[in-house]
Coordinates of C-alpha atoms in Angstrom, one line a residue:
M1 CA 36.1 -11.8 12.5
R2 CA 32.9 -13.0 11.0
T3 CA 32.8 -14.5 7.6
Y4 CA 29.9 -13.1 5.6
C5 CA 28.3 -15.7 3.3
I6 CA 27.6 -14.6 -0.2
F7 CA 24.0 -15.5 -0.1
F8 CA 23.2 -14.9 3.6
L9 CA 19.8 -13.5 2.8
L10 CA 18.8 -16.7 1.0
L11 CA 18.0 -18.7 4.1
I12 CA 15.9 -21.8 3.8
V13 CA 13.4 -21.8 6.6
T14 CA 11.4 -24.9 7.5
C15 CA 7.8 -23.9 7.4
S16 CA 5.4 -24.8 10.2
T17 CA 1.8 -25.4 9.7
K18 CA 1.1 -21.8 10.6
A19 CA 3.6 -20.4 8.1
Q20 CA 2.4 -18.4 5.1
E21 CA 1.9 -20.2 1.9
F22 CA 4.7 -18.6 -0.1
S23 CA 8.2 -17.5 0.7
S24 CA 8.3 -14.3 -1.4
Y25 CA 4.7 -13.6 -1.9
E26 CA 1.7 -12.5 0.1
K27 CA -1.5 -14.6 0.3
P28 CA -3.4 -14.1 -3.0
I29 CA -6.3 -11.6 -3.1
E30 CA -9.5 -12.6 -4.8
T31 CA -11.4 -10.0 -6.7
S32 CA -13.4 -9.3 -9.8
L33 CA -13.5 -6.5 -12.3
Y34 CA -16.3 -5.6 -14.7
S35 CA -15.1 -5.3 -18.3
Q36 CA -16.8 -2.9 -20.7
A37 CA -14.9 -4.5 -23.5
L38 CA -16.2 -8.0 -22.7
N39 CA -19.5 -6.8 -21.2
D40 CA -18.9 -9.3 -18.4
S41 CA -17.2 -9.6 -15.1
V42 CA -13.7 -11.2 -14.9
S43 CA -12.7 -13.2 -11.8
L44 CA -9.2 -12.4 -10.8
E45 CA -6.6 -13.3 -8.1
I46 CA -3.8 -10.9 -7.4
T47 CA -0.6 -12.2 -5.8
L48 CA 1.8 -9.5 -4.5
P49 CA 5.5 -9.7 -3.5
K50 CA 6.0 -9.4 0.2
E51 CA 8.7 -6.8 -0.3
L52 CA 6.3 -4.5 -2.1
K53 CA 5.1 -2.8 1.1
N54 CA 8.7 -1.9 2.1
Q55 CA 10.0 -0.8 -1.4
T56 CA 9.9 2.7 -2.8
G57 CA 10.6 3.6 -6.4
K58 CA 10.6 0.0 -7.6
E59 CA 8.3 -1.1 -10.4
Y60 CA 7.3 -4.8 -10.8
P61 CA 6.8 -6.8 -14.0
I62 CA 3.3 -8.4 -14.4
I63 CA 2.7 -12.1 -15.1
Y64 CA -0.8 -13.0 -16.3
L65 CA -1.3 -16.6 -15.2
L66 CA -4.3 -17.8 -17.2
D67 CA -6.6 -20.6 -16.3
R68 CA -6.9 -20.0 -12.6
Q69 CA -9.8 -22.4 -12.5
L70 CA -7.4 -25.3 -13.3
S71 CA -6.2 -25.2 -9.7
N72 CA -3.5 -28.0 -9.8
N73 CA -1.5 -26.4 -12.6
Y74 CA -2.3 -22.9 -11.4
K75 CA -1.0 -23.4 -7.9
Y76 CA 2.0 -25.4 -9.1
N77 CA 3.0 -22.6 -11.4
L78 CA 2.5 -20.0 -8.6
Y79 CA 4.9 -22.1 -6.5
A80 CA 7.4 -22.2 -9.4
I81 CA 7.3 -18.4 -9.6
D82 CA 7.8 -18.1 -5.8
Y83 CA 10.7 -20.6 -5.9
L84 CA 12.5 -18.7 -8.7
S85 CA 11.8 -15.3 -7.0
T86 CA 13.0 -16.5 -3.6
L87 CA 16.3 -17.8 -5.1
Q88 CA 16.5 -14.5 -7.0
W89 CA 16.7 -16.1 -10.4
M90 CA 13.8 -14.0 -11.6
P91 CA 12.6 -10.6 -10.3
N92 CA 9.6 -10.5 -8.0
A93 CA 6.5 -9.9 -10.0
I94 CA 2.9 -9.1 -9.6
V95 CA 1.0 -12.2 -10.6
I96 CA -2.6 -11.9 -11.9
G97 CA -4.6 -15.1 -12.1
I98 CA -7.5 -14.9 -14.6
T99 CA -10.3 -17.4 -14.3
F100 CA -12.1 -18.8 -17.4
S101 CA -15.5 -20.4 -17.1
N102 CA -16.7 -23.3 -19.2
K103 CA -18.9 -20.9 -21.2
N104 CA -16.2 -18.2 -21.9
R105 CA -13.0 -20.2 -22.2
N106 CA -13.6 -20.8 -25.9
S107 CA -15.3 -17.5 -26.8
W108 CA -12.7 -15.3 -25.0
T109 CA -9.8 -17.1 -26.7
V110 CA -11.1 -17.0 -30.3
P111 CA -10.3 -13.8 -32.3
N112 CA -13.2 -11.5 -33.0
A113 CA -12.8 -12.0 -36.8
S114 CA -13.6 -15.7 -36.2
G115 CA -16.6 -15.0 -34.0
G116 CA -15.0 -14.9 -30.6
K117 CA -14.0 -12.2 -28.1
A118 CA -10.2 -12.6 -27.9
D119 CA -9.6 -9.0 -29.1
N120 CA -11.9 -7.8 -26.4
L121 CA -10.0 -9.8 -23.8
I122 CA -6.8 -8.2 -25.0
L123 CA -8.4 -4.7 -24.6
F124 CA -9.5 -5.7 -21.1
I125 CA -6.0 -6.7 -20.1
E126 CA -4.0 -3.9 -21.6
N127 CA -6.5 -1.1 -20.8
E128 CA -9.0 -1.8 -18.1
L129 CA -7.1 -4.2 -16.0
N130 CA -3.7 -2.5 -16.5
N131 CA -5.2 0.9 -15.5
E132 CA -6.7 -0.6 -12.4
L133 CA -3.4 -2.2 -11.4
R134 CA -1.5 1.0 -12.2
E135 CA -3.7 3.0 -9.8
K136 CA -3.0 0.5 -6.9
Y137 CA 0.5 -0.8 -7.5
P138 CA 3.9 0.2 -8.9
I139 CA 3.9 -1.8 -12.1
S140 CA 6.4 -1.7 -14.9
N141 CA 5.7 -2.1 -18.7
F142 CA 6.8 -5.7 -18.7
N143 CA 3.8 -8.0 -19.4
L144 CA 4.1 -11.8 -19.7
L145 CA 1.3 -14.2 -20.5
I146 CA 1.2 -17.8 -19.4
G147 CA -1.5 -20.1 -20.9
H148 CA -2.3 -23.7 -21.6
S149 CA -4.2 -25.2 -24.6
R150 CA -6.9 -22.7 -25.5
T151 CA -5.4 -20.0 -23.4
A152 CA -2.0 -20.8 -24.8
I153 CA -3.4 -20.2 -28.3
F154 CA -4.9 -16.9 -27.0
S155 CA -1.6 -15.9 -25.5
S156 CA 0.2 -16.5 -28.8
Y157 CA -2.4 -14.4 -30.6
A158 CA -2.3 -11.6 -28.0
L159 CA 1.5 -11.4 -28.2
S160 CA 1.3 -11.1 -32.0
K161 CA -1.7 -8.7 -31.9
S162 CA -0.3 -6.3 -29.3
P163 CA 3.5 -6.4 -29.1
E164 CA 3.5 -2.8 -27.8
F165 CA 2.0 -4.1 -24.6
F166 CA 3.0 -7.8 -24.2
N167 CA 6.6 -8.8 -24.0
G168 CA 6.2 -12.6 -24.2
T169 CA 4.2 -15.7 -23.9
I170 CA 4.7 -19.1 -22.3
A171 CA 2.3 -21.4 -24.2
S172 CA 1.9 -25.0 -23.0
S173 CA 0.3 -27.4 -25.5
V174 CA -0.4 -24.6 -28.0
S175 CA -0.8 -25.2 -31.7
N176 CA 0.2 -23.7 -35.0
F177 CA -1.9 -20.5 -35.0
D178 CA -5.0 -22.3 -33.7
F179 CA -4.5 -25.4 -35.9
G180 CA -3.5 -23.6 -39.0
D181 CA -5.9 -20.6 -38.9
N182 CA -4.7 -18.5 -41.8
E183 CA -5.6 -15.1 -40.3
Q184 CA -3.7 -15.8 -37.1
H185 CA -0.8 -17.0 -39.3
K186 CA -0.8 -13.6 -41.1
Q187 CA -1.0 -11.8 -37.8
F188 CA 2.1 -13.6 -36.5
E189 CA 3.9 -12.6 -39.7
L190 CA 3.0 -9.0 -39.0
F191 CA 4.3 -9.4 -35.5
L192 CA 7.6 -10.7 -36.7
N193 CA 8.0 -7.8 -39.1
K194 CA 7.0 -5.2 -36.5
I195 CA 9.3 -6.2 -33.6
V196 CA 12.5 -5.8 -35.6
S197 CA 12.6 -2.1 -34.7
S198 CA 12.0 -2.7 -31.0
S199 CA 14.8 -2.0 -28.5
H200 CA 14.0 -4.9 -26.2
K201 CA 13.5 -8.7 -26.5
Y202 CA 10.4 -10.7 -27.0
Y203 CA 9.9 -14.1 -25.6
Y204 CA 8.0 -17.0 -27.1
Y205 CA 8.3 -20.3 -25.3
F206 CA 6.0 -23.1 -26.2
S207 CA 5.6 -26.8 -25.5
V208 CA 3.6 -30.0 -26.2
G209 CA 3.3 -33.5 -24.8
E210 CA 3.2 -36.5 -27.1
K211 CA 0.3 -38.1 -28.8
S212 CA 1.2 -41.5 -27.4
Y213 CA 0.8 -40.0 -24.0
G214 CA -2.5 -38.3 -24.8
D215 CA -1.6 -34.9 -26.2
L216 CA -3.4 -34.5 -29.5
H217 CA -1.7 -31.1 -30.2
E218 CA 1.7 -32.8 -30.9
S219 CA 1.5 -32.6 -34.7
A220 CA 0.2 -29.1 -34.8
V221 CA 3.0 -27.9 -32.4
D222 CA 5.6 -29.7 -34.4
T223 CA 4.5 -27.7 -37.5
L224 CA 4.9 -24.5 -35.5
N225 CA 8.4 -25.5 -34.6
T226 CA 9.2 -26.4 -38.2
Y227 CA 7.8 -23.0 -39.3
L228 CA 10.0 -21.0 -36.8
N229 CA 13.1 -23.0 -37.6
A230 CA 12.6 -22.4 -41.4
K231 CA 12.2 -18.6 -41.0
K232 CA 14.8 -15.9 -40.6
L233 CA 13.5 -14.5 -37.3
P234 CA 14.2 -11.1 -35.7
K235 CA 17.3 -11.2 -33.5
N236 CA 15.3 -9.8 -30.6
L237 CA 12.9 -12.7 -30.6
E238 CA 14.0 -15.4 -28.1
W239 CA 12.1 -18.7 -28.5
K240 CA 12.3 -22.3 -27.5
Y241 CA 10.2 -25.4 -28.1
Y242 CA 9.8 -28.1 -25.4
K243 CA 8.5 -31.5 -26.1
H244 CA 7.6 -33.7 -23.1
K245 CA 6.8 -37.4 -22.8
I246 CA 3.6 -36.5 -20.9
A247 CA -0.1 -36.0 -21.3
H248 CA -1.7 -32.8 -22.4
D249 CA -2.9 -31.7 -18.9
L250 CA 0.6 -32.0 -17.4
T251 CA 2.5 -29.7 -19.8
P252 CA 2.2 -26.5 -17.8
G253 CA 3.8 -28.2 -14.8
V254 CA 7.0 -29.0 -16.7
T255 CA 7.1 -26.0 -19.0
V256 CA 6.5 -22.9 -17.0
G257 CA 9.4 -23.2 -14.5
N258 CA 11.8 -24.1 -17.3
A259 CA 10.7 -21.2 -19.5
L260 CA 10.8 -18.6 -16.7
S261 CA 14.4 -19.8 -15.9
E262 CA 15.3 -19.3 -19.6
I263 CA 13.6 -15.9 -19.9
F264 CA 15.3 -14.5 -16.8
K265 CA 18.6 -16.3 -17.1
D266 CA 20.6 -13.1 -17.6
Y267 CA 18.9 -11.6 -14.6
G268 CA 19.6 -14.8 -12.6
R269 CA 23.3 -14.8 -13.4
R270 CA 23.9 -11.1 -12.9
I271 CA 25.8 -11.6 -9.7
E272 CA 28.1 -14.1 -11.4
L273 CA 28.7 -11.5 -14.1
C274 CA 29.5 -8.9 -11.4
F275 CA 32.0 -11.3 -9.8
D276 CA 33.7 -11.5 -13.2
L277 CA 33.8 -7.7 -13.5
A278 CA 35.3 -7.4 -10.0
K279 CA 37.9 -10.0 -10.6
G280 CA 38.9 -8.3 -13.8
S281 CA 39.5 -5.0 -12.0
R282 CA 42.1 -5.7 -9.3
N283 CA 43.0 -2.0 -8.5
K284 CA 39.5 -0.4 -8.2
V285 CA 35.9 -1.2 -7.7
P286 CA 34.4 -1.1 -11.3
W287 CA 31.2 0.8 -10.4
N288 CA 30.6 2.0 -14.0
D289 CA 30.9 -1.6 -15.3
F290 CA 28.4 -2.8 -12.6
L291 CA 25.9 -0.1 -13.5
D292 CA 26.3 -0.7 -17.2
L293 CA 25.5 -4.4 -16.7
Y294 CA 22.3 -3.5 -14.8
S295 CA 21.4 -0.9 -17.4
S296 CA 21.8 -3.5 -20.2
L297 CA 19.5 -5.9 -18.3
S298 CA 17.0 -3.1 -17.9
S299 CA 17.0 -2.3 -21.6
E300 CA 16.7 -6.0 -22.5
L301 CA 13.8 -6.7 -20.3
G302 CA 12.1 -3.4 -20.6
F303 CA 11.9 -2.4 -17.0
K304 CA 14.4 -0.9 -14.5
I305 CA 16.6 -3.3 -12.6
Q306 CA 18.8 -1.9 -9.8
P307 CA 21.5 -3.4 -7.6
S308 CA 19.7 -5.1 -4.6
E309 CA 20.8 -6.3 -1.2
L310 CA 22.0 -9.5 -3.0
F311 CA 24.4 -7.4 -5.1
F312 CA 25.8 -5.5 -2.1
N313 CA 26.1 -8.6 0.1
S314 CA 27.7 -10.7 -2.6
I315 CA 30.2 -8.3 -4.0
A316 CA 31.2 -7.1 -0.5
S317 CA 31.8 -10.7 0.5
E318 CA 33.8 -11.2 -2.7
Y319 CA 36.2 -8.4 -1.7
Y320 CA 36.1 -9.2 2.1
N321 CA 37.0 -12.9 1.8
D322 CA 39.3 -12.6 -1.2
Y323 CA 39.6 -16.3 -1.4
D324 CA 41.7 -16.2 -4.6
S325 CA 44.0 -13.5 -3.2
I326 CA 43.1 -11.2 -6.1
Y327 CA 42.7 -7.8 -4.3
G328 CA 45.7 -7.9 -1.9
D329 CA 45.8 -5.0 0.5
N330 CA 42.9 -3.4 -1.2
N331 CA 40.3 -5.9 -0.1
L332 CA 39.0 -4.2 3.0
D333 CA 39.0 -0.8 1.3
F334 CA 37.0 -2.2 -1.6
T335 CA 34.6 -3.9 0.9
L336 CA 34.1 -0.6 2.6
E337 CA 33.4 1.2 -0.6
I338 CA 30.6 -1.4 -1.4
L339 CA 29.1 -1.2 2.1
L340 CA 29.1 2.6 2.2
K341 CA 27.1 2.5 -1.0
A342 CA 24.8 -0.1 0.5
I343 CA 23.8 2.0 3.4
E344 CA 22.9 4.8 1.0
E345 CA 20.3 2.5 -0.4
F346 CA 19.5 0.7 2.9
P347 CA 20.2 3.2 5.7
N348 CA 18.3 1.2 8.3
D349 CA 20.2 -2.1 7.8
F350 CA 22.0 -2.8 11.1
E351 CA 24.1 -5.6 9.5
Y352 CA 25.7 -3.2 7.0
N353 CA 26.5 -0.7 9.8
S354 CA 27.9 -3.5 12.0
W355 CA 30.1 -4.8 9.2
I356 CA 31.4 -1.3 8.4
G357 CA 32.2 -0.7 12.0
E358 CA 34.1 -4.0 12.2
I359 CA 36.2 -3.2 9.2
Y360 CA 37.1 0.3 10.6
I361 CA 38.1 -1.4 13.9
T362 CA 40.3 -3.8 12.0
L363 CA 41.9 -0.9 10.2
K364 CA 42.6 0.8 13.6
E365 CA 40.2 3.6 12.8
I366 CA 38.6 3.2 16.1
E367 CA 36.5 6.4 16.2
K368 CA 34.8 5.6 12.9
G369 CA 34.4 2.0 13.9
E370 CA 32.6 2.9 17.1
H371 CA 30.4 5.4 15.3
Y372 CA 29.0 2.7 12.9
L373 CA 28.8 0.0 15.7
N374 CA 26.8 2.4 17.8
K375 CA 24.5 3.1 14.8
A376 CA 24.0 -0.6 14.4
I377 CA 23.1 -0.9 18.1
E378 CA 20.5 1.9 17.7
L379 CA 19.0 0.2 14.6
I380 CA 18.8 -3.2 16.3
N381 CA 17.0 -1.8 19.3
N382 CA 14.5 0.0 17.1
D383 CA 13.9 -3.0 14.8
K384 CA 10.7 -4.7 16.0
S385 CA 11.1 -7.6 13.7
V386 CA 14.2 -8.9 15.6
S387 CA 13.4 -11.4 18.3
E388 CA 14.6 -10.8 21.8
L389 CA 17.0 -13.7 21.7
D390 CA 18.5 -12.5 18.4
R391 CA 18.7 -8.9 19.7
I392 CA 20.7 -10.1 22.7
N393 CA 23.1 -12.1 20.5
Y394 CA 23.6 -9.3 18.0
L395 CA 24.3 -6.8 20.8
K396 CA 26.8 -9.2 22.5
E397 CA 28.6 -9.6 19.2
I398 CA 28.9 -5.8 18.6
E399 CA 30.1 -5.2 22.1
A400 CA 32.8 -7.8 21.6
L401 CA 33.9 -6.0 18.4
K402 CA 34.4 -2.8 20.4
T403 CA 36.9 -4.5 22.7
E404 CA 39.0 -5.9 19.9

């Protein structure tokens, strides 16, 4: 019998020079959108998950990755998102890169009350841009801003100004409300009072380098940290302060990956939590507990999260291998229960059908076993993505199972 590895989908493939740039994302799409609110065109780059074209009924969180014009940090952070998504520590997202020119980076990040257009930029993102995205893609209501320096200050202001729309901010080398701006301070206080009644979490992750390494924002960010530590904050505000021994320009590269890992940590460890639930229920598959866990994650993040192939592969492997001898004679029955649910969600997956057929053969239910093995053969032959060599090997393996 074959041993099914828990994470068999997470193969690390050595990329050739002709390979696509990202593992989990398509090549970015460059575009622009005229904004009535800003009375100007906004240059954008849209990066979509590869799985989007094959998914139905799934909605994706949106990450607004500001300062696309700063290509080194921008590309580095795109790779961080791709890395975490590929290893399924964070959900696949739709990433929107927003470019700021030298003439608009200051004006678009300063609030209207102070002579800028930050409020107009917020209106553009939550109305004009969001409506455009909603027409084209299946987006959720989860919106995360990522900015650096001026755009970090803007991201903090946007979160405080529009918590009905934004869920969180990762702000590298930010400041204390634009270096002590009293109106932005008041706006943040209003934000803290307002979110208490919300049912989901808010995320505020910010960082700074050190002055001795060239980050002149250090003292301002220290006072922001002191302010937050001194206040009684809403329980649904999750925040963290990172201080790095690096220069101002380097803070995004060491902040964003860490912050995303923290924000999505419960999503990332969901399979481990499901393992614990399985091990705590030796006599039955705890479906309701599994679904309650996913429902809890969905409520916390504000968008629906469903069991994926990773869930079905991992939990089926837990029962099938039963390394700790927890499930006894039930292990194959539990594996079947998981896999039969899996093909309801993924009916064209030949691996699931083959695995189900193998288990039925092992249980001496030959007719059922051959039914699923024949279904697997049909699916393999119809799957154009399978190479001819792999097709031959899969078919040989299934024919061997039939003779056991």
